[in-house]
Amino acid sequence: MVRAIRIHEHGGPEVMRFEDVSLAAPAAGEAHVRNTAVGLNYIDVYHRTGLYPVGPLPAVIGMEGAGVVEAVGPGVEGLSPGDRVAYANPIGAYATERLIPADRLVKLPDAIADQTAAAMMLQGMTAEYLLRRTFKVGPETVMLFHAAAGGVGLIACQWARHLGATIIGTAGSEDKVALAREAGCTHVINYRREKFVERVREITSGKGCDVVYDGIGKDTYPGSLECLKPFGLWVSFGNASGKIENFDLGLLAAKGSLFATRPTLFTYTAKRADLVASASALFDVVASGKVKISVNQTYPLSEAATAHRDLEARATTGSTVLLP
Ligand code: NDP
């Protein structure tokens, strides 16, 4: 038996139950991992509420973790008991131990501590593909990044600074504004107090941004589109404030022949080679100190419900780790 957070129905944080769950021996292609740290991500909230599907209930939620390989199933090569590993997919991470397809694991370099890995795999590989593949950010880029003091936000802003971009961040409190500035934002807008569309227009002298990264969704749509230059790219990568309903394609024409994409990490790391390349780029920027991973909250795994409440109340900054 292992201990895990499971949901038996969708709903608020109270539907998460910390309970005994049986674990089979690893099947062909699988590894048995003992988690030493588990990452908290906004997608865990979507899985809990049912916004994103989780498969049959009851289900262990959670996408991300770091730990040690305990055993491998038949046919698994290049991985042995005792190896330090991390992962950002598939679901089932809120547990002391779990089974996982071995080809979703990456080995951890000595320079990356377990808690750092659990805090950064999902958010950090997301920053990697958003800045290097969805749009190639460079010194000429003027970008807007919403929730710049959040988990993805703090990593992405430091990485974008390293790439030389002009970064406009938004954040929901004065403390968060300060964190976003430290992370490399050239300008930060407290979008609870100021109208971000007007401020972006002012900051860019009316020109707008090349790219807008929007993980907020409902509350920032369609304002984010107003912040773009003609032919600019709107990257809608999340829905922390709720899902965008009835997307009006005509707005892309009206706002200047805009491009839009709704990317997900799981497509960008679906091929093993892409997963390894993304993780390795992340390990490089973290090990070299260009990007620092801020584990600003930790909770016992048994208190995942409190962690969800805090995340949804906008009371967290940077990354959060659950300790099994
Ligand atoms: P964050 O740590 O960024 O937490 C969410 C933040 O969003 C809050 O701290 C808050 O910051 C801001 N926010 C604004 N409005 C709301 C609201 N109504 N309710 C709650 N939060 C709000 O979370 P993550 O770093 O885990 O994820 C950020 C976004 O990126 C999420 O939408 C997530 O789904 C998405 N994501 C998408 C991926 C992909 O591949 N598509 C992969 C990883 C994450 P503030 O107070 O400053 O406004």
GROMACS .gro file of N, CA, C and O and ligand atoms in nm, residues 40-43 46 52 122-123 126 129 147-153 170-173 176 191-192 215-216 219 236-242 262-266 311-318, ligand 1:
model
  236
   40LEU      N    1   0.316   2.121  -0.745
   40LEU     CA    2   0.177   2.169  -0.754
   40LEU      C    3   0.165   2.257  -0.879
   40LEU      O    4   0.250   2.344  -0.901
   41ASN      N    5   0.063   2.231  -0.959
   41ASN     CA    6   0.043   2.309  -1.082
   41ASN      C    7  -0.104   2.343  -1.099
   41ASN      O    8  -0.191   2.271  -1.049
   42TYR      N    9  -0.128   2.451  -1.175
   42TYR     CA   10  -0.267   2.491  -1.193
   42TYR      C   11  -0.350   2.383  -1.261
   42TYR      O   12  -0.469   2.369  -1.237
   43ILE      N   13  -0.286   2.302  -1.343
   43ILE     CA   14  -0.360   2.195  -1.413
   43ILE      C   15  -0.421   2.097  -1.311
   43ILE      O   16  -0.523   2.035  -1.338
   46TYR      N   17  -0.759   2.212  -1.250
   46TYR     CA   18  -0.851   2.178  -1.361
   46TYR      C   19  -0.890   2.030  -1.356
   46TYR      O   20  -1.004   1.994  -1.385
   52TYR      N   21  -1.062   1.973  -1.703
   52TYR     CA   22  -0.988   1.883  -1.792
   52TYR      C   23  -1.019   1.740  -1.748
   52TYR      O   24  -1.029   1.714  -1.627
  122LEU      N   25   0.742   2.084  -1.485
  122LEU     CA   26   0.627   2.119  -1.568
  122LEU      C   27   0.629   2.268  -1.605
  122LEU      O   28   0.618   2.305  -1.722
  123GLN      N   29   0.650   2.353  -1.505
  123GLN     CA   30   0.648   2.497  -1.533
  123GLN      C   31   0.770   2.538  -1.615
  123GLN      O   32   0.762   2.625  -1.702
  126THR      N   33   0.749   2.422  -1.973
  126THR     CA   34   0.650   2.509  -2.038
  126THR      C   35   0.716   2.641  -2.079
  126THR      O   36   0.699   2.687  -2.193
  129TYR      N   37   0.929   2.578  -2.399
  129TYR     CA   38   0.867   2.571  -2.532
  129TYR      C   39   0.799   2.702  -2.569
  129TYR      O   40   0.799   2.743  -2.686
  147ALA      N   41   0.057   3.716  -1.510
  147ALA     CA   42   0.089   3.641  -1.387
  147ALA      C   43   0.239   3.614  -1.381
  147ALA      O   44   0.285   3.502  -1.361
  148ALA      N   45   0.315   3.723  -1.396
  148ALA     CA   46   0.461   3.711  -1.405
  148ALA      C   47   0.525   3.663  -1.275
  148ALA      O   48   0.639   3.617  -1.277
  149ALA      N   49   0.455   3.673  -1.162
  149ALA     CA   50   0.512   3.626  -1.035
  149ALA      C   51   0.464   3.486  -0.998
  149ALA      O   52   0.492   3.437  -0.890
  150GLY      N   53   0.392   3.420  -1.090
  150GLY     CA   54   0.345   3.284  -1.065
  150GLY      C   55   0.453   3.181  -1.094
  150GLY      O   56   0.571   3.216  -1.117
  151GLY      N   57   0.414   3.055  -1.094
  151GLY     CA   58   0.511   2.947  -1.115
  151GLY      C   59   0.574   2.954  -1.253
  151GLY      O   60   0.696   2.968  -1.266
  152VAL      N   61   0.493   2.945  -1.358
  152VAL     CA   62   0.547   2.957  -1.493
  152VAL      C   63   0.607   3.097  -1.511
  152VAL      O   64   0.713   3.114  -1.570
  153GLY      N   65   0.539   3.197  -1.456
  153GLY     CA   66   0.579   3.337  -1.477
  153GLY      C   67   0.721   3.368  -1.433
  153GLY      O   68   0.799   3.424  -1.510
  170THR      N   69   0.253   4.125  -1.583
  170THR     CA   70   0.142   4.169  -1.498
  170THR      C   71   0.146   4.088  -1.370
  170THR      O   72   0.194   3.975  -1.368
  171ALA      N   73   0.096   4.146  -1.261
  171ALA     CA   74   0.093   4.076  -1.132
  171ALA      C   75  -0.016   4.139  -1.046
  171ALA      O   76  -0.049   4.257  -1.063
  172GLY      N   77  -0.067   4.059  -0.950
  172GLY     CA   78  -0.187   4.098  -0.877
  172GLY      C   79  -0.167   4.163  -0.742
  172GLY      O   80  -0.265   4.180  -0.669
  173SER      N   81  -0.044   4.196  -0.703
  173SER     CA   82  -0.023   4.269  -0.578
  173SER      C   83   0.112   4.340  -0.586
  173SER      O   84   0.194   4.307  -0.672
  176LYS      N   85   0.398   4.099  -0.546
  176LYS     CA   86   0.420   4.023  -0.669
  176LYS      C   87   0.487   4.109  -0.776
  176LYS      O   88   0.569   4.060  -0.854
  191TYR      N   89  -0.222   4.459  -1.242
  191TYR     CA   90  -0.347   4.461  -1.320
  191TYR      C   91  -0.472   4.455  -1.233
  191TYR      O   92  -0.583   4.455  -1.285
  192ARG      N   93  -0.454   4.453  -1.099
  192ARG     CA   94  -0.572   4.469  -1.014
  192ARG      C   95  -0.601   4.617  -0.993
  192ARG      O   96  -0.713   4.656  -0.961
  215GLY      N   97  -0.191   3.304  -1.955
  215GLY     CA   98  -0.236   3.185  -1.884
  215GLY      C   99  -0.356   3.215  -1.796
  215GLY      O  100  -0.397   3.132  -1.716
  216ILE      N  101  -0.413   3.335  -1.808
  216ILE     CA  102  -0.524   3.375  -1.721
  216ILE      C  103  -0.660   3.342  -1.785
  216ILE      O  104  -0.752   3.300  -1.718
  219ASP      N  105  -1.055   3.637  -1.774
  219ASP     CA  106  -1.046   3.776  -1.726
  219ASP      C  107  -0.956   3.864  -1.811
  219ASP      O  108  -0.967   3.987  -1.804
  236SER      N  109  -0.245   3.167  -2.588
  236SER     CA  110  -0.339   3.143  -2.479
  236SER      C  111  -0.307   3.004  -2.423
  236SER      O  112  -0.342   2.903  -2.482
  237PHE      N  113  -0.234   3.001  -2.309
  237PHE     CA  114  -0.184   2.870  -2.264
  237PHE      C  115  -0.247   2.824  -2.132
  237PHE      O  116  -0.203   2.724  -2.075
  238GLY      N  117  -0.349   2.895  -2.085
  238GLY     CA  118  -0.411   2.849  -1.961
  238GLY      C  119  -0.535   2.929  -1.927
  238GLY      O  120  -0.571   3.025  -1.998
  239ASN      N  121  -0.602   2.888  -1.818
  239ASN     CA  122  -0.731   2.948  -1.782
  239ASN      C  123  -0.747   2.961  -1.631
  239ASN      O  124  -0.846   2.918  -1.573
  240ALA      N  125  -0.648   3.025  -1.566
  240ALA     CA  126  -0.654   3.035  -1.420
  240ALA      C  127  -0.780   3.108  -1.373
  240ALA      O  128  -0.831   3.081  -1.265
  241SER      N  129  -0.833   3.201  -1.454
  241SER     CA  130  -0.953   3.275  -1.413
  241SER      C  131  -1.080   3.214  -1.472
  241SER      O  132  -1.190   3.264  -1.448
  242GLY      N  133  -1.067   3.107  -1.547
  242GLY     CA  134  -1.183   3.045  -1.612
  242GLY      C  135  -1.160   3.034  -1.762
  242GLY      O  136  -1.078   3.106  -1.819
  262ARG      N  137  -0.318   2.784  -2.903
  262ARG     CA  138  -0.356   2.734  -2.770
  262ARG      C  139  -0.270   2.608  -2.746
  262ARG      O  140  -0.314   2.496  -2.769
  263PRO      N  141  -0.144   2.632  -2.705
  263PRO     CA  142  -0.050   2.520  -2.697
  263PRO      C  143  -0.058   2.445  -2.565
  263PRO      O  144  -0.109   2.497  -2.466
  264THR      N  145  -0.005   2.325  -2.562
  264THR     CA  146   0.009   2.251  -2.437
  264THR      C  147   0.144   2.179  -2.433
  264THR      O  148   0.192   2.130  -2.534
  265LEU      N  149   0.200   2.174  -2.315
  265LEU     CA  150   0.331   2.109  -2.294
  265LEU      C  151   0.328   1.965  -2.344
  265LEU      O  152   0.429   1.913  -2.391
  266PHE      N  153   0.210   1.903  -2.336
  266PHE     CA  154   0.205   1.760  -2.365
  266PHE      C  155   0.224   1.731  -2.514
  266PHE      O  156   0.275   1.626  -2.550
  311LEU      N  157  -0.351   2.837  -0.392
  311LEU     CA  158  -0.324   2.863  -0.534
  311LEU      C  159  -0.442   2.933  -0.600
  311LEU      O  160  -0.426   3.033  -0.671
  312GLU      N  161  -0.562   2.883  -0.571
  312GLU     CA  162  -0.681   2.943  -0.633
  312GLU      C  163  -0.714   3.080  -0.577
  312GLU      O  164  -0.780   3.160  -0.642
  313ALA      N  165  -0.667   3.107  -0.452
  313ALA     CA  166  -0.692   3.237  -0.391
  313ALA      C  167  -0.586   3.339  -0.434
  313ALA      O  168  -0.582   3.451  -0.382
  314ARG      N  169  -0.497   3.302  -0.523
  314ARG     CA  170  -0.388   3.388  -0.573
  314ARG      C  171  -0.292   3.423  -0.460
  314ARG      O  172  -0.229   3.528  -0.460
  315ALA      N  173  -0.282   3.332  -0.361
  315ALA     CA  174  -0.199   3.360  -0.243
  315ALA      C  175  -0.059   3.300  -0.255
  315ALA      O  176   0.020   3.315  -0.163
  316THR      N  177  -0.029   3.233  -0.366
  316THR     CA  178   0.106   3.177  -0.382
  316THR      C  179   0.186   3.261  -0.481
  316THR      O  180   0.130   3.335  -0.560
  317THR      N  181   0.319   3.247  -0.472
  317THR     CA  182   0.408   3.306  -0.573
  317THR      C  183   0.507   3.197  -0.614
  317THR      O  184   0.531   3.104  -0.537
  318GLY      N  185   0.564   3.209  -0.732
  318GLY     CA  186   0.662   3.111  -0.777
  318GLY      C  187   0.604   2.970  -0.771
  318GLY      O  188   0.485   2.949  -0.791
  325NDP     P1  189   0.049   3.030  -1.110
  325NDP     O1  190   0.149   3.007  -1.006
  325NDP     O2  191   0.081   3.129  -1.218
  325NDP     O3  192  -0.087   3.067  -1.040
  325NDP     C1  193  -0.189   3.129  -1.110
  325NDP     C2  194  -0.179   3.281  -1.102
  325NDP     O4  195  -0.272   3.334  -1.194
  325NDP     C3  196  -0.218   3.338  -0.968
  325NDP     O5  197  -0.115   3.337  -0.873
  325NDP     C4  198  -0.261   3.477  -1.005
  325NDP     O6  199  -0.149   3.565  -1.007
  325NDP     C5  200  -0.310   3.461  -1.150
  325NDP     N1  201  -0.456   3.478  -1.158
  325NDP     C6  202  -0.519   3.579  -1.221
  325NDP     N2  203  -0.650   3.566  -1.209
  325NDP     C7  204  -0.672   3.456  -1.135
  325NDP     C8  205  -0.791   3.393  -1.085
  325NDP     N3  206  -0.912   3.442  -1.112
  325NDP     N4  207  -0.778   3.284  -1.010
  325NDP     C9  208  -0.657   3.233  -0.982
  325NDP     N5  209  -0.542   3.287  -1.027
  325NDP    C10  210  -0.549   3.399  -1.103
  325NDP     O7  211   0.010   2.890  -1.179
  325NDP     P2  212   0.098   2.800  -1.277
  325NDP     O8  213   0.233   2.858  -1.293
  325NDP     O9  214   0.086   2.659  -1.233
  325NDP    O10  215   0.020   2.812  -1.414
  325NDP    C11  216   0.001   2.939  -1.477
  325NDP    C12  217  -0.089   2.919  -1.597
  325NDP    O11  218  -0.019   2.845  -1.695
  325NDP    C13  219  -0.216   2.841  -1.566
  325NDP    O12  220  -0.322   2.890  -1.643
  325NDP    C14  221  -0.180   2.702  -1.614
  325NDP    O13  222  -0.291   2.626  -1.648
  325NDP    C15  223  -0.096   2.736  -1.736
  325NDP     N6  224  -0.007   2.631  -1.780
  325NDP    C16  225  -0.021   2.587  -1.907
  325NDP    C17  226   0.064   2.494  -1.960
  325NDP    C18  227   0.053   2.458  -2.103
  325NDP    O14  228   0.140   2.386  -2.154
  325NDP     N7  229  -0.047   2.503  -2.173
  325NDP    C19  230   0.165   2.428  -1.876
  325NDP    C20  231   0.177   2.488  -1.744
  325NDP    C21  232   0.090   2.583  -1.698
  325NDP     P3  233  -0.177   3.725  -0.986
  325NDP    O15  234  -0.232   3.740  -0.848
  325NDP    O16  235  -0.044   3.787  -1.004
  325NDP    O17  236  -0.276   3.764  -1.090
   0.00000   0.00000   0.00000
